[in-house]
PDB file of C-alpha atoms in Angstrom:
ATOM      1  CA  MET Z   1     109.660  79.579 141.853  1.00 51.00           C
ATOM      2  CA  HIS Z   2     108.367  83.061 141.745  1.00 55.00           C
ATOM      3  CA  THR Z   3     111.771  83.828 140.685  1.00 81.00           C
ATOM      4  CA  LYS Z   4     111.909  81.560 137.925  1.00 80.00           C
ATOM      5  CA  ALA Z   5     108.410  82.419 136.727  1.00 84.00           C
ATOM      6  CA  HIS Z   6     108.922  86.051 136.579  1.00 83.00           C
ATOM      7  CA  LYS Z   7     112.470  85.060 134.706  1.00 87.00           C
ATOM      8  CA  LEU Z   8     110.402  83.679 132.229  1.00 90.00           C
ATOM      9  CA  LYS Z   9     107.717  86.271 132.120  1.00 91.00           C
ATOM     10  CA  ARG Z  10     110.618  88.705 131.730  1.00 93.00           C
ATOM     11  CA  ALA Z  11     112.519  86.942 128.795  1.00 93.00           C
ATOM     12  CA  PHE Z  12     108.676  86.066 126.830  1.00 95.00           C
ATOM     13  CA  LEU Z  13     108.028  89.637 127.036  1.00 93.00           C
ATOM     14  CA  SER Z  14     111.374  90.482 125.969  1.00 94.00           C
ATOM     15  CA  ALA Z  15     110.996  88.302 122.834  1.00 94.00           C
ATOM     16  CA  PHE Z  16     107.427  88.739 121.851  1.00 95.00           C
ATOM     17  CA  PRO Z  17     108.090  92.483 120.149  1.00 93.00           C
ATOM     18  CA  TYR Z  18     110.750  91.182 118.234  1.00 92.00           C
ATOM     19  CA  THR Z  19     108.820  88.504 116.572  1.00 93.00           C
ATOM     20  CA  ILE Z  20     105.685  90.571 115.652  1.00 91.00           C
ATOM     21  CA  PRO Z  21     106.889  90.918 112.384  1.00 86.00           C
ATOM     22  CA  ILE Z  22     107.249  87.156 111.586  1.00 88.00           C
ATOM     23  CA  PHE Z  23     103.483  86.488 112.718  1.00 91.00           C
ATOM     24  CA  ALA Z  24     102.133  88.602 110.172  1.00 82.00           C
ATOM     25  CA  GLY Z  25     104.538  86.994 107.567  1.00 82.00           C
ATOM     26  CA  PHE Z  26     104.210  83.358 108.884  1.00 88.00           C
ATOM     27  CA  TRP Z  27     100.401  83.688 109.349  1.00 88.00           C
ATOM     28  CA  PHE Z  28      99.992  84.260 105.575  1.00 82.00           C
ATOM     29  CA  LEU Z  29     102.647  82.189 104.765  1.00 83.00           C
ATOM     30  CA  GLY Z  30     101.145  79.238 106.664  1.00 87.00           C
ATOM     31  CA  ILE Z  31      97.817  79.954 105.841  1.00 86.00           C
ATOM     32  CA  THR Z  32      99.023  79.527 101.900  1.00 82.00           C
ATOM     33  CA  TYR Z  33     100.391  76.082 102.994  1.00 86.00           C
ATOM     34  CA  GLY Z  34      97.323  75.057 105.016  1.00 88.00           C
ATOM     35  CA  ILE Z  35      95.602  75.670 101.625  1.00 85.00           C
ATOM     36  CA  TYR Z  36      97.744  74.365  99.395  1.00 83.00           C
ATOM     37  CA  MET Z  37      97.711  70.786 101.840  1.00 86.00           C
ATOM     38  CA  ASN Z  38      93.924  70.950 102.007  1.00 84.00           C
ATOM     39  CA  VAL Z  39      93.608  71.093  98.196  1.00 80.00           C
ATOM     40  CA  SER Z  40      96.089  68.259  97.793  1.00 82.00           C
ATOM     41  CA  GLY Z  41      94.488  65.862  99.675  1.00 84.00           C
ATOM     42  CA  PHE Z  42      95.394  66.089 103.148  1.00 89.00           C
ATOM     43  CA  ASN Z  43      93.289  66.719 106.234  1.00 89.00           C
ATOM     44  CA  VAL Z  44      94.283  69.379 108.937  1.00 91.00           C
ATOM     45  CA  TRP Z  45      95.763  66.243 111.134  1.00 92.00           C
ATOM     46  CA  TYR Z  46      98.225  65.748 108.343  1.00 91.00           C
ATOM     47  CA  THR Z  47      98.813  69.619 108.119  1.00 91.00           C
ATOM     48  CA  LEU Z  48      99.332  69.865 112.200  1.00 93.00           C
ATOM     49  CA  LEU Z  49     102.071  67.355 111.995  1.00 93.00           C
ATOM     50  CA  MET Z  50     103.913  68.405 109.269  1.00 92.00           C
ATOM     51  CA  SER Z  51     104.127  71.567 110.401  1.00 91.00           C
ATOM     52  CA  VAL Z  52     105.511  70.854 114.038  1.00 93.00           C
ATOM     53  CA  THR Z  53     107.550  68.498 113.056  1.00 91.00           C
ATOM     54  CA  ILE Z  54     109.284  69.830 109.982  1.00 89.00           C
ATOM     55  CA  PHE Z  55     109.024  73.296 110.775  1.00 86.00           C
ATOM     56  CA  ALA Z  56     111.022  74.428 107.386  1.00 81.00           C
ATOM     57  CA  GLY Z  57     109.044  76.166 105.274  1.00 69.00           C
ATOM     58  CA  SER Z  58     110.301  75.885 101.942  1.00 74.00           C
ATOM     59  CA  ILE Z  59     110.727  72.153 101.850  1.00 80.00           C
ATOM     60  CA  GLU Z  60     107.416  71.395 103.284  1.00 83.00           C
ATOM     61  CA  PHE Z  61     105.696  72.974 100.241  1.00 79.00           C
ATOM     62  CA  VAL Z  62     108.094  70.412  98.419  1.00 78.00           C
ATOM     63  CA  THR Z  63     107.216  67.525 101.071  1.00 83.00           C
ATOM     64  CA  VAL Z  64     103.446  68.299  99.994  1.00 83.00           C
ATOM     65  CA  ASN Z  65     104.612  66.394  95.999  1.00 79.00           C
ATOM     66  CA  MET Z  66     107.099  64.033  97.779  1.00 82.00           C
ATOM     67  CA  LEU Z  67     104.157  62.723  99.836  1.00 86.00           C
ATOM     68  CA  LEU Z  68     101.938  62.641  96.594  1.00 85.00           C
ATOM     69  CA  SER Z  69     104.517  60.623  94.284  1.00 82.00           C
ATOM     70  CA  PRO Z  70     106.498  57.205  94.377  1.00 84.00           C
ATOM     71  CA  PHE Z  71     108.228  56.279  97.482  1.00 80.00           C
ATOM     72  CA  ASN Z  72     111.821  57.829  97.279  1.00 79.00           C
ATOM     73  CA  PRO Z  73     114.172  58.559 100.420  1.00 83.00           C
ATOM     74  CA  LEU Z  74     117.056  59.366  98.744  1.00 79.00           C
ATOM     75  CA  GLN Z  75     115.772  61.931  96.476  1.00 74.00           C
ATOM     76  CA  ALA Z  76     113.849  63.179 100.081  1.00 79.00           C
ATOM     77  CA  LEU Z  77     117.231  63.483 101.840  1.00 80.00           C
ATOM     78  CA  PHE Z  78     119.008  65.511  99.245  1.00 74.00           C
ATOM     79  CA  MET Z  79     116.136  67.539  98.247  1.00 72.00           C
ATOM     80  CA  THR Z  80     115.629  68.634 102.110  1.00 78.00           C
ATOM     81  CA  LEU Z  81     120.032  69.433 102.294  1.00 75.00           C
ATOM     82  CA  MET Z  82     120.182  71.326  98.723  1.00 70.00           C
ATOM     83  CA  ILE Z  83     117.195  73.310 100.031  1.00 70.00           C
ATOM     84  CA  ASN Z  84     118.136  74.000 103.644  1.00 76.00           C
ATOM     85  CA  ALA Z  85     122.106  73.694 103.232  1.00 72.00           C
ATOM     86  CA  ARG Z  86     122.224  76.978 104.509  1.00 74.00           C
ATOM     87  CA  HIS Z  87     121.147  76.318 107.869  1.00 79.00           C
ATOM     88  CA  LEU Z  88     124.590  74.851 108.760  1.00 78.00           C
ATOM     89  CA  PHE Z  89     126.255  78.053 108.128  1.00 77.00           C
ATOM     90  CA  TYR Z  90     123.541  79.342 110.538  1.00 82.00           C
ATOM     91  CA  GLY Z  91     124.599  76.786 113.275  1.00 83.00           C
ATOM     92  CA  LEU Z  92     127.958  77.292 112.806  1.00 80.00           C
ATOM     93  CA  SER Z  93     127.255  81.293 113.382  1.00 82.00           C
ATOM     94  CA  MET Z  94     125.343  80.514 116.498  1.00 89.00           C
ATOM     95  CA  LEU Z  95     127.278  77.978 118.106  1.00 85.00           C
ATOM     96  CA  ASP Z  96     128.873  81.087 120.890  1.00 86.00           C
ATOM     97  CA  LYS Z  97     125.248  82.102 121.323  1.00 89.00           C
ATOM     98  CA  TYR Z  98     123.954  78.748 122.093  1.00 92.00           C
ATOM     99  CA  ASN Z  99     126.725  77.983 124.410  1.00 89.00           C
ATOM    100  CA  GLY Z 100     125.292  77.398 128.186  1.00 88.00           C
ATOM    101  CA  THR Z 101     121.292  77.319 127.178  1.00 90.00           C
ATOM    102  CA  GLY Z 102     121.461  73.755 128.724  1.00 89.00           C
ATOM    103  CA  LEU Z 103     118.637  71.810 127.185  1.00 93.00           C
ATOM    104  CA  LYS Z 104     116.878  74.510 125.558  1.00 93.00           C
ATOM    105  CA  LYS Z 105     119.625  74.196 123.176  1.00 93.00           C
ATOM    106  CA  LEU Z 106     118.322  70.864 121.855  1.00 94.00           C
ATOM    107  CA  TYR Z 107     114.739  73.032 120.490  1.00 95.00           C
ATOM    108  CA  LEU Z 108     116.740  76.029 119.429  1.00 94.00           C
ATOM    109  CA  ILE Z 109     118.659  73.959 117.159  1.00 92.00           C
ATOM    110  CA  PHE Z 110     115.350  72.317 116.160  1.00 93.00           C
ATOM    111  CA  GLY Z 111     113.733  75.475 115.775  1.00 91.00           C
ATOM    112  CA  MET Z 112     116.137  78.024 113.760  1.00 90.00           C
ATOM    113  CA  CYS Z 113     114.427  78.966 111.264  1.00 88.00           C
ATOM    114  CA  ASP Z 114     116.323  82.076 108.873  1.00 84.00           C
ATOM    115  CA  GLU Z 115     113.501  84.172 111.030  1.00 86.00           C
ATOM    116  CA  SER Z 116     114.753  83.003 114.197  1.00 90.00           C
ATOM    117  CA  PHE Z 117     118.213  83.387 113.491  1.00 89.00           C
ATOM    118  CA  SER Z 118     118.008  86.732 111.930  1.00 86.00           C
ATOM    119  CA  ILE Z 119     116.594  87.563 115.822  1.00 91.00           C
ATOM    120  CA  ASN Z 120     118.500  85.706 117.910  1.00 91.00           C
ATOM    121  CA  TYR Z 121     121.790  86.018 115.838  1.00 87.00           C
ATOM    122  CA  THR Z 122     120.721  90.309 115.909  1.00 85.00           C
ATOM    123  CA  ALA Z 123     118.993  91.097 118.733  1.00 86.00           C
ATOM    124  CA  GLU Z 124     120.020  93.257 121.521  1.00 86.00           C
ATOM    125  CA  ILE Z 125     118.676  91.171 124.798  1.00 89.00           C
ATOM    126  CA  PRO Z 126     117.764  93.792 127.458  1.00 88.00           C
ATOM    127  CA  GLU Z 127     120.328  93.636 130.725  1.00 87.00           C
ATOM    128  CA  GLY Z 128     119.047  91.304 133.276  1.00 87.00           C
ATOM    129  CA  VAL Z 129     117.030  88.796 130.544  1.00 91.00           C
ATOM    130  CA  ASP Z 130     118.188  85.616 130.446  1.00 91.00           C
ATOM    131  CA  LYS Z 131     119.767  84.887 127.002  1.00 92.00           C
ATOM    132  CA  GLY Z 132     118.861  80.970 126.727  1.00 93.00           C
ATOM    133  CA  TRP Z 133     115.312  81.947 127.597  1.00 94.00           C
ATOM    134  CA  PHE Z 134     114.980  85.081 125.164  1.00 95.00           C
ATOM    135  CA  MET Z 135     116.098  82.975 122.302  1.00 95.00           C
ATOM    136  CA  PHE Z 136     114.121  79.980 123.250  1.00 95.00           C
ATOM    137  CA  PHE Z 137     110.793  82.055 123.423  1.00 96.00           C
ATOM    138  CA  VAL Z 138     111.438  83.691 120.352  1.00 95.00           C
ATOM    139  CA  THR Z 139     112.239  80.685 118.382  1.00 95.00           C
ATOM    140  CA  LEU Z 140     108.837  79.030 120.443  1.00 96.00           C
ATOM    141  CA  LEU Z 141     106.925  81.937 119.089  1.00 96.00           C
ATOM    142  CA  ASN Z 142     107.771  81.716 115.230  1.00 95.00           C
ATOM    143  CA  HIS Z 143     107.474  77.952 115.650  1.00 95.00           C
ATOM    144  CA  VAL Z 144     103.734  78.981 117.091  1.00 96.00           C
ATOM    145  CA  TYR Z 145     102.743  81.604 114.255  1.00 95.00           C
ATOM    146  CA  TRP Z 146     103.267  79.104 111.593  1.00 94.00           C
ATOM    147  CA  VAL Z 147     101.830  75.831 113.170  1.00 95.00           C
ATOM    148  CA  THR Z 148      98.636  78.047 114.265  1.00 95.00           C
ATOM    149  CA  GLY Z 149      98.281  80.053 110.413  1.00 92.00           C
ATOM    150  CA  ALA Z 150      98.780  76.523 108.467  1.00 92.00           C
ATOM    151  CA  VAL Z 151      96.314  74.737 110.709  1.00 94.00           C
ATOM    152  CA  LEU Z 152      93.818  77.713 110.024  1.00 92.00           C
ATOM    153  CA  GLY Z 153      94.256  77.829 106.176  1.00 90.00           C
ATOM    154  CA  SER Z 154      93.729  74.053 106.501  1.00 90.00           C
ATOM    155  CA  LEU Z 155      90.374  74.169 108.161  1.00 90.00           C
ATOM    156  CA  PHE Z 156      88.975  77.524 106.470  1.00 82.00           C
ATOM    157  CA  GLY Z 157      91.502  78.082 103.463  1.00 70.00           C
ATOM    158  CA  SER Z 158      88.535  77.508 101.442  1.00 63.00           C
ATOM    159  CA  LEU Z 159      86.470  80.548 102.958  1.00 71.00           C
ATOM    160  CA  ILE Z 160      89.104  82.917 101.585  1.00 63.00           C
ATOM    161  CA  GLN Z 161      87.973  84.880  99.140  1.00 58.00           C
ATOM    162  CA  PHE Z 162      90.271  87.583  98.733  1.00 56.00           C
ATOM    163  CA  ASN Z 163      93.500  87.930  96.820  1.00 61.00           C
ATOM    164  CA  THR Z 164      96.638  87.180  98.667  1.00 55.00           C
ATOM    165  CA  GLU Z 165      98.758  87.580  95.838  1.00 61.00           C
ATOM    166  CA  GLY Z 166     102.175  89.380  96.808  1.00 60.00           C
ATOM    167  CA  LEU Z 167     101.590  88.819 100.583  1.00 52.00           C
ATOM    168  CA  ASP Z 168     104.800  86.650 100.917  1.00 54.00           C
ATOM    169  CA  PHE Z 169     107.050  89.518 100.080  1.00 62.00           C
ATOM    170  CA  VAL Z 170     106.025  90.929 103.868  1.00 54.00           C
ATOM    171  CA  MET Z 171     109.142  88.279 104.653  1.00 54.00           C
ATOM    172  CA  THR Z 172     111.252  90.385 102.216  1.00 66.00           C
ATOM    173  CA  ALA Z 173     110.257  93.237 103.778  1.00 67.00           C
ATOM    174  CA  MET Z 174     111.397  91.949 107.722  1.00 57.00           C
ATOM    175  CA  PHE Z 175     114.499  90.673 106.369  1.00 65.00           C
ATOM    176  CA  ILE Z 176     115.187  94.058 104.607  1.00 77.00           C
ATOM    177  CA  VAL Z 177     114.365  95.776 108.107  1.00 68.00           C
ATOM    178  CA  ILE Z 178     116.757  93.409 110.058  1.00 63.00           C
ATOM    179  CA  PHE Z 179     119.476  94.000 107.700  1.00 74.00           C
ATOM    180  CA  MET Z 180     118.949  98.087 108.280  1.00 79.00           C
ATOM    181  CA  ASP Z 181     118.825  97.750 111.808  1.00 70.00           C
ATOM    182  CA  GLN Z 182     121.769  96.004 111.728  1.00 70.00           C
ATOM    183  CA  TRP Z 183     123.795  98.685 109.536  1.00 78.00           C
ATOM    184  CA  LEU Z 184     123.088 101.152 111.875  1.00 77.00           C
ATOM    185  CA  LYS Z 185     124.413  99.424 115.232  1.00 70.00           C
ATOM    186  CA  GLU Z 186     127.557  98.852 113.271  1.00 72.00           C
ATOM    187  CA  LYS Z 187     130.788 100.943 114.028  1.00 74.00           C
ATOM    188  CA  ASN Z 188     131.634 100.070 110.032  1.00 76.00           C
ATOM    189  CA  HIS Z 189     130.449  98.219 107.488  1.00 78.00           C
ATOM    190  CA  ILE Z 190     132.925  96.302 106.019  1.00 80.00           C
ATOM    191  CA  SER Z 191     130.781  92.537 106.389  1.00 78.00           C
ATOM    192  CA  SER Z 192     127.918  94.468 105.520  1.00 80.00           C
ATOM    193  CA  LEU Z 193     129.149  95.670 102.245  1.00 86.00           C
ATOM    194  CA  LEU Z 194     130.800  92.197 102.066  1.00 86.00           C
ATOM    195  CA  GLY Z 195     127.457  90.145 102.267  1.00 82.00           C
ATOM    196  CA  LEU Z 196     125.990  92.431  99.346  1.00 88.00           C
ATOM    197  CA  GLY Z 197     128.757  92.342  96.805  1.00 89.00           C
ATOM    198  CA  VAL Z 198     129.516  88.780  97.445  1.00 88.00           C
ATOM    199  CA  SER Z 199     125.479  87.481  96.566  1.00 87.00           C
ATOM    200  CA  LEU Z 200     125.432  90.235  93.963  1.00 92.00           C
ATOM    201  CA  ILE Z 201     128.307  88.658  92.336  1.00 93.00           C
ATOM    202  CA  CYS Z 202     127.074  84.820  92.774  1.00 89.00           C
ATOM    203  CA  LEU Z 203     123.435  86.288  92.120  1.00 89.00           C
ATOM    204  CA  ILE Z 204     124.887  87.219  88.186  1.00 92.00           C
ATOM    205  CA  ILE Z 205     126.823  84.305  87.813  1.00 92.00           C
ATOM    206  CA  PHE Z 206     124.372  81.307  89.486  1.00 89.00           C
ATOM    207  CA  GLY Z 207     120.890  82.779  89.129  1.00 88.00           C
ATOM    208  CA  ALA Z 208     118.393  83.779  91.402  1.00 81.00           C
ATOM    209  CA  ASP Z 209     117.568  79.842  92.152  1.00 74.00           C
ATOM    210  CA  ASN Z 210     121.412  78.846  93.056  1.00 78.00           C
ATOM    211  CA  PHE Z 211     123.051  81.590  94.028  1.00 80.00           C
ATOM    212  CA  ILE Z 212     122.931  81.213  98.244  1.00 75.00           C
ATOM    213  CA  ILE Z 213     124.655  78.342  98.780  1.00 75.00           C
ATOM    214  CA  PRO Z 214     128.056  80.268  96.568  1.00 84.00           C
ATOM    215  CA  SER Z 215     127.486  83.353  98.706  1.00 82.00           C
ATOM    216  CA  MET Z 216     127.776  81.416 102.073  1.00 76.00           C
ATOM    217  CA  PHE Z 217     131.157  79.184 100.729  1.00 81.00           C
ATOM    218  CA  ALA Z 218     132.370  82.443  99.864  1.00 85.00           C
ATOM    219  CA  LEU Z 219     130.960  84.969 102.175  1.00 80.00           C
ATOM    220  CA  LEU Z 220     132.580  81.857 105.011  1.00 77.00           C
ATOM    221  CA  GLY Z 221     135.723  81.645 103.247  1.00 83.00           C
ATOM    222  CA  ILE Z 222     136.283  85.402 103.161  1.00 85.00           C
ATOM    223  CA  LEU Z 223     135.246  86.418 106.620  1.00 76.00           C
ATOM    224  CA  THR Z 224     137.591  83.608 107.698  1.00 79.00           C
ATOM    225  CA  LEU Z 225     140.701  85.241 106.470  1.00 83.00           C
ATOM    226  CA  LEU Z 226     139.461  88.603 106.989  1.00 79.00           C
ATOM    227  CA  ARG Z 227     138.913  87.590 111.092  1.00 75.00           C
ATOM    228  CA  LYS Z 228     142.046  88.434 112.727  1.00 76.00           C
ATOM    229  CA  PRO Z 229     142.043  92.140 110.948  1.00 77.00           C
ATOM    230  CA  LEU Z 230     138.351  92.914 111.493  1.00 68.00           C
ATOM    231  CA  GLU Z 231     138.542  91.888 114.977  1.00 68.00           C
ATOM    232  CA  LYS Z 232     142.044  94.002 115.720  1.00 70.00           C
ATOM    233  CA  GLN Z 233     140.107  97.086 114.062  1.00 69.00           C
ATOM    234  CA  GLU Z 234     137.257  96.462 116.119  1.00 63.00           C
ATOM    235  CA  LYS Z 235     139.664  96.399 119.069  1.00 64.00           C
ATOM    236  CA  GLU Z 236     141.274 100.322 118.060  1.00 63.00           C
ATOM    237  CA  GLU Z 237     137.791 101.441 117.184  1.00 61.00           C
ATOM    238  CA  ALA Z 238     136.319 100.983 120.947  1.00 54.00           C
ATOM    239  CA  GLN Z 239     139.443 102.381 122.427  1.00 56.00           C
TER     240      GLN Z 239
END
């Protein structure tokens, strides 16, 4: 029991620092969501239930309008798939990393958001720290940040007087930092440059609201074709 408690504590303490930037972003966005729920006529229990069970930022905001509109389950289904289709690609990328995590995999799948994916995919887990518990605590902490922010926004949002415009940029800044950290760790930057180039081309062609899914399909195809050459190059550089 002592050994297991020590393992859990070590995994938690290793995961927590990675989630601190998420805490700042999720609290601001969660509070915004809580305020939105409050002014839309939903009490704190609705906010708590939705933030715990949905945990998919963008669709949670959209769900508010769906709940206030005539019942249309097909619209809800297709809207959710359209907004969160990128998670299909996240799941493919995490197949190997989630392998061997036992029952924790169920929560890791449920709780995988953009931020948890970014950390769990790129983080260098310290030697001796259990991989499964590390990823579990990253996911759990991010989930807790979102839920507590949403609940606080719902409870005390009407008391907030300062201008929060532009605070959502903290999430964009966080992803830039994660990308730069990954760039510095790479020996070659082919994948990163492909990601930037393909995303830019799709942004020009499809526009800011529709470029993410085409970018991911294009990158999946290109990286699949280049997988063997890239792996061969990595082995040569390692030697």
